[in-house]
PDB file of C-alpha atoms in Angstrom:
ATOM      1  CA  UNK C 998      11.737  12.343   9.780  1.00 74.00           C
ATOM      2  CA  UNK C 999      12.196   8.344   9.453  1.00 89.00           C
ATOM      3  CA  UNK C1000      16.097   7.219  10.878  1.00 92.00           C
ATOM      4  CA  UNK C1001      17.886   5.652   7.862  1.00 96.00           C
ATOM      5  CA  UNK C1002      17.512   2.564   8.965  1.00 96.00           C
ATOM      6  CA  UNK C1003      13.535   3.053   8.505  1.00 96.00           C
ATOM      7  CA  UNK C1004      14.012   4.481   5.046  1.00 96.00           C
ATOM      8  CA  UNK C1005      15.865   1.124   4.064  1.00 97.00           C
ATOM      9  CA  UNK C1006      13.400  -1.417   5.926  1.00 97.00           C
ATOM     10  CA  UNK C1007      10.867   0.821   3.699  1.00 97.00           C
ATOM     11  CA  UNK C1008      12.453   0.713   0.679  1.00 97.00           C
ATOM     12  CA  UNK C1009      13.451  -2.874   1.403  1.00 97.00           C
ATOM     13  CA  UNK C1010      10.066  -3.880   2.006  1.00 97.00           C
ATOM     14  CA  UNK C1011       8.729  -2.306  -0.564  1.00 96.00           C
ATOM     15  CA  UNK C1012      11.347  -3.928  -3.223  1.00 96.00           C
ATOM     16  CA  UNK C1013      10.358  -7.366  -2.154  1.00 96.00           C
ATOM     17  CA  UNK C1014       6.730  -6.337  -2.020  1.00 96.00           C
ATOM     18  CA  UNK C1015       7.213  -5.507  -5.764  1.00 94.00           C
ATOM     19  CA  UNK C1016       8.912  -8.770  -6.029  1.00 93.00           C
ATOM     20  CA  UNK C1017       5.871 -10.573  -4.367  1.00 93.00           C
ATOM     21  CA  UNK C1018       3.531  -9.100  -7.685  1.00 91.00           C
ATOM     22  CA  UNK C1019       5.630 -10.945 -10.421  1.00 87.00           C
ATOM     23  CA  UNK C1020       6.596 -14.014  -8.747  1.00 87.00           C
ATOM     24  CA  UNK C1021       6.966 -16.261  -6.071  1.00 82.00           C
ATOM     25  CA  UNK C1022      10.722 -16.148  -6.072  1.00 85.00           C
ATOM     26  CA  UNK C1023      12.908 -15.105  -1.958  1.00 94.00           C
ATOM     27  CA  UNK C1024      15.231 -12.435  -2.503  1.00 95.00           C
ATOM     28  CA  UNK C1025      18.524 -12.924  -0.813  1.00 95.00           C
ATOM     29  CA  UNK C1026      20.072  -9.982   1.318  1.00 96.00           C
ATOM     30  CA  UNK C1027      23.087  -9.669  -0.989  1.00 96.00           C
ATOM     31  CA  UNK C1028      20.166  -8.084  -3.683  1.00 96.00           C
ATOM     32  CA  UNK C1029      17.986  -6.320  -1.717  1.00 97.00           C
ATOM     33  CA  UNK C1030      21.074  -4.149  -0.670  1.00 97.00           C
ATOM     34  CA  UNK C1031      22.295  -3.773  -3.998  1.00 96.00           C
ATOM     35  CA  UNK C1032      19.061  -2.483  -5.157  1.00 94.00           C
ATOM     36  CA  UNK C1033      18.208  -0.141  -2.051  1.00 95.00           C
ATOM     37  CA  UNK C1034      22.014   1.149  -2.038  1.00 95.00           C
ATOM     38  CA  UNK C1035      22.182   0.027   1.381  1.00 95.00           C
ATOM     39  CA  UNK C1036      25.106  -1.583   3.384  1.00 96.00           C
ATOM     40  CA  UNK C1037      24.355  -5.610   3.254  1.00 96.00           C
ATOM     41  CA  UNK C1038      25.411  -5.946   7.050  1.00 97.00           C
ATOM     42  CA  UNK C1039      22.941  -3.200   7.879  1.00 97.00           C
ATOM     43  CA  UNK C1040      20.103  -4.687   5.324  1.00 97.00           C
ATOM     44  CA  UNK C1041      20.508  -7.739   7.250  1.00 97.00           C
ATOM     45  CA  UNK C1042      20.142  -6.455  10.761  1.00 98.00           C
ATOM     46  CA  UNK C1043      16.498  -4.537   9.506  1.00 98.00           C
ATOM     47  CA  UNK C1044      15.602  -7.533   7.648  1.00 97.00           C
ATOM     48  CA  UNK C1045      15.623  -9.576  11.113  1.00 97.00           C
ATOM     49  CA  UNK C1046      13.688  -6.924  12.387  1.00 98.00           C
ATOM     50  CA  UNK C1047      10.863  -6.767   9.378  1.00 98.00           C
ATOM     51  CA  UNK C1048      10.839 -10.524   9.780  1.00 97.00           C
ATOM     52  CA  UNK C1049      10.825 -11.071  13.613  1.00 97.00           C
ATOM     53  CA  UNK C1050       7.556  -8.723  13.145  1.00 97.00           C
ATOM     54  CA  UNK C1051       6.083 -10.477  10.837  1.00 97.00           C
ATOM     55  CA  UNK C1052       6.171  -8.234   8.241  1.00 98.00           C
ATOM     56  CA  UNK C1053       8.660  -9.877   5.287  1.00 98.00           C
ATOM     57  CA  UNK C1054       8.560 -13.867   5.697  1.00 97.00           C
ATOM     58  CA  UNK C1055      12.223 -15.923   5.467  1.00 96.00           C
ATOM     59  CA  UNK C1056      13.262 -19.220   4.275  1.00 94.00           C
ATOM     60  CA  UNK C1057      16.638 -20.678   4.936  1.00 92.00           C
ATOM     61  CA  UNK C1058      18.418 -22.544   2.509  1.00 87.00           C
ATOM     62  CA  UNK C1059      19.987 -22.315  -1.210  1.00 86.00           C
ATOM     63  CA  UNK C1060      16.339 -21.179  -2.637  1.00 85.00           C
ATOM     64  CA  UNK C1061      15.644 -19.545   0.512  1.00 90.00           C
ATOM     65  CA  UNK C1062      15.405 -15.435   1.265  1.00 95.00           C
ATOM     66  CA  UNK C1063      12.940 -12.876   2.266  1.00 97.00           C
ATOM     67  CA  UNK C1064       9.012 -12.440   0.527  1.00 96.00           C
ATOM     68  CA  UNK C1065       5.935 -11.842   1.681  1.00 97.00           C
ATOM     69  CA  UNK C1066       3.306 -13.011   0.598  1.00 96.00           C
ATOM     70  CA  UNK C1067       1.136 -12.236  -2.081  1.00 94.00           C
ATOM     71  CA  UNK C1068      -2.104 -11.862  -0.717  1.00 95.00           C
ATOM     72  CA  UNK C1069      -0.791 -10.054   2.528  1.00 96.00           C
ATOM     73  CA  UNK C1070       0.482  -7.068   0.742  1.00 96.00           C
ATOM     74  CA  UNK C1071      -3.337  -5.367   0.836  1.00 97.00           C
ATOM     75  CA  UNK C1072      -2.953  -6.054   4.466  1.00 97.00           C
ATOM     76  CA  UNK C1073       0.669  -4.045   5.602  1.00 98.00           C
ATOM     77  CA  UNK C1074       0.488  -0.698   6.236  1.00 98.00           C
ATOM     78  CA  UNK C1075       3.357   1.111   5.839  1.00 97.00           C
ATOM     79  CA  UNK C1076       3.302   2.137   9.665  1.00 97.00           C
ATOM     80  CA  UNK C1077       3.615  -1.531  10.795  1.00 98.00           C
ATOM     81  CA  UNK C1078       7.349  -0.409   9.383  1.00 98.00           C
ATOM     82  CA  UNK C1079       7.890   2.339  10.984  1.00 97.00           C
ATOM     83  CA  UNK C1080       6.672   0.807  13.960  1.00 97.00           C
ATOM     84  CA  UNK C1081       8.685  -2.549  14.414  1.00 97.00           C
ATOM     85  CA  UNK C1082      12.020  -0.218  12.908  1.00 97.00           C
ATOM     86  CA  UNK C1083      11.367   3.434  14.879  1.00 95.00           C
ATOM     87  CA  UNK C1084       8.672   2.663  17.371  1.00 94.00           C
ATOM     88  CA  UNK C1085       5.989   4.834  17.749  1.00 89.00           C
ATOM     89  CA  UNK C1086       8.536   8.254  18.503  1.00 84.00           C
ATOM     90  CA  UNK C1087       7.476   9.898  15.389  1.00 86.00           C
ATOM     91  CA  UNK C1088       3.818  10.078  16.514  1.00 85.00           C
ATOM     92  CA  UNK C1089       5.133  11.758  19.657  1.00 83.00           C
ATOM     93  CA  UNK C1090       8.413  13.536  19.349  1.00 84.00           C
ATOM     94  CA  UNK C1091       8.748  17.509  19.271  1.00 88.00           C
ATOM     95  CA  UNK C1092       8.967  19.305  16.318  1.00 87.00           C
ATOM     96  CA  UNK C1093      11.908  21.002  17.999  1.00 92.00           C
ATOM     97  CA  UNK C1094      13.241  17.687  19.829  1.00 88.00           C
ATOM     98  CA  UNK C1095      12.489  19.221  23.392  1.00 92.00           C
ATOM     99  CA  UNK C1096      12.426  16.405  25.585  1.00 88.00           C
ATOM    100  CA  UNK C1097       9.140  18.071  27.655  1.00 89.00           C
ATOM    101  CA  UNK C1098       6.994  19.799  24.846  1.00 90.00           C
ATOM    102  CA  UNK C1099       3.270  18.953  25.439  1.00 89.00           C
ATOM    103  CA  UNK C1100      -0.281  20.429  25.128  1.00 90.00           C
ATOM    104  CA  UNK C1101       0.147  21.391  29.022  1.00 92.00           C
ATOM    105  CA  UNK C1102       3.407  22.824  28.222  1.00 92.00           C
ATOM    106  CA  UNK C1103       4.141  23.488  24.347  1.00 95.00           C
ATOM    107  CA  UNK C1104       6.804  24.738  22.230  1.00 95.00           C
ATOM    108  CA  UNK C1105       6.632  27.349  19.542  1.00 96.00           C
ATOM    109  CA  UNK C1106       5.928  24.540  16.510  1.00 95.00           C
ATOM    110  CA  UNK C1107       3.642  22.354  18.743  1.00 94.00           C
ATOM    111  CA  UNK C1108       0.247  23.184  17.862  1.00 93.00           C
ATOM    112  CA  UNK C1109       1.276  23.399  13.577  1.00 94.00           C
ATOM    113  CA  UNK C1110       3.709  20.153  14.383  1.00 92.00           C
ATOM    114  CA  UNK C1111       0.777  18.635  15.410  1.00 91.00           C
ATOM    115  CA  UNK C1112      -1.697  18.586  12.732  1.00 93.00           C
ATOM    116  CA  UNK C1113       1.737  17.098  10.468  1.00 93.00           C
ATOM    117  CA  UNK C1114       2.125  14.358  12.816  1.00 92.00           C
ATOM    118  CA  UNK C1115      -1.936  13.363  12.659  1.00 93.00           C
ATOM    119  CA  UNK C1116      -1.646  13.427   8.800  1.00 95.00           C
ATOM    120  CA  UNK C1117       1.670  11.555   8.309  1.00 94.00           C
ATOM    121  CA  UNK C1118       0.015   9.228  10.994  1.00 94.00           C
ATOM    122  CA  UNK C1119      -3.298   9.067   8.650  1.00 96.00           C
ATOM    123  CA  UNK C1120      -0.972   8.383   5.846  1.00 96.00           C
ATOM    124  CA  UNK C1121       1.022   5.565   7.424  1.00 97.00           C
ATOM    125  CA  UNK C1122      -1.957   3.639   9.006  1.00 97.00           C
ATOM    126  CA  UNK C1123      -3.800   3.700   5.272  1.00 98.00           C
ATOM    127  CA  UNK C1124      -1.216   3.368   2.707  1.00 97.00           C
ATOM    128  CA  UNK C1125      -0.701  -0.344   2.265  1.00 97.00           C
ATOM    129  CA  UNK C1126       2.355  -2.130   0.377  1.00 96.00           C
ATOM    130  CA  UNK C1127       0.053  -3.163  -2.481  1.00 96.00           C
ATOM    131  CA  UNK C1128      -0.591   0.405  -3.020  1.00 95.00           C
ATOM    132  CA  UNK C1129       3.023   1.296  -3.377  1.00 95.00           C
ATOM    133  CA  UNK C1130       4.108  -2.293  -5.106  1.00 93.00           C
ATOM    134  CA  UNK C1131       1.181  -1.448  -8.142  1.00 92.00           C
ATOM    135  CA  UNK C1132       3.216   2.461  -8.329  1.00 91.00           C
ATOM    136  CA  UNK C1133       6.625   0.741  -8.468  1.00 90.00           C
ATOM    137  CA  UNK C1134       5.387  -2.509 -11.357  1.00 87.00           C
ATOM    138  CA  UNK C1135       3.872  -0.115 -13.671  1.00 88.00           C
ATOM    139  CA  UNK C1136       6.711   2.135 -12.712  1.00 85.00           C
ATOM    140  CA  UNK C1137       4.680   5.079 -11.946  1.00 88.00           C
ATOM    141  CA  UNK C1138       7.125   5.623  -9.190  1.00 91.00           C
ATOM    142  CA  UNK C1139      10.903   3.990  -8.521  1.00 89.00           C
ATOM    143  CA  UNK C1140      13.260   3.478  -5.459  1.00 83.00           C
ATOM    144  CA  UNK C1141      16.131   3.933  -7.256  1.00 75.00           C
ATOM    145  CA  UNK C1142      17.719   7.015  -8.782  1.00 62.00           C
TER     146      UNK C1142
END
């Protein structure tokens, strides 16, 4: 559904959201790759990206590295993600991947592929970070295996 690199600016953003609850400390590539099991080269490339949209903040310098902001987490939604990593495909695409499938001109799944896309859409636009953050601090839920 999301292309990897999507799952990782997720789970990236939602590590340093976590982050963002317990203190004010940046978080340096190097560990946000570590704990997201993702390839530091490719953390850094989707970190520019979460960044350039003003989704995760930066600092340069030795106590530099990514956050956000406390009081902003209420205000992320999960599809501002999606959106700045995967565009807006996934509230579009086929079910099948037919490059033409429409309501004028539909394939088999279209009409049931349909009503998934409005919910996950529902879902995306209303879940904020500090939802998830408060699931991963009282450990409720995890990123990691």
């Amino acid at each position: 559904m999301f292309s990897k690199a999507c799952e990782y600016g997720i789970k990236a953003t939602l590590y340093i959201a976590e982050q963002a609850l317990n203190s004010d400390k940046k978080t340096g590539v190097k560990d946000i790759a570590k704990e997201i099991d993702s390839p530091e080269a490719f953390t850094a490339k989707i970190m520019q990206i979460l960044s350039r949209n003003k989704i995760v903040r930066s600092l340069k310098g030795p106590s530099g590295g990514f956050y956000i902001p406390k009081e902003d987490l209420a205000e992320i939604k999960l599809s501002q993600i999606v959106e700045a990593i995967d565009g807006d495909q996934i509230y579009r695409g086929c079910g099948l991947g037919l490059a033409q499938c429409n309501a004028e001109k539909p394939c088999p799944v279209h009409d049931k592929f349909k009503l998934i896309r409005d919910e996950l859409a529902k879902m995306l636009t209303e879940t904020s970070l500090l939802e998830l953050a408060n699931g991963l601090d009282s450990g409720l839920t995890f990123l990691k295996r």
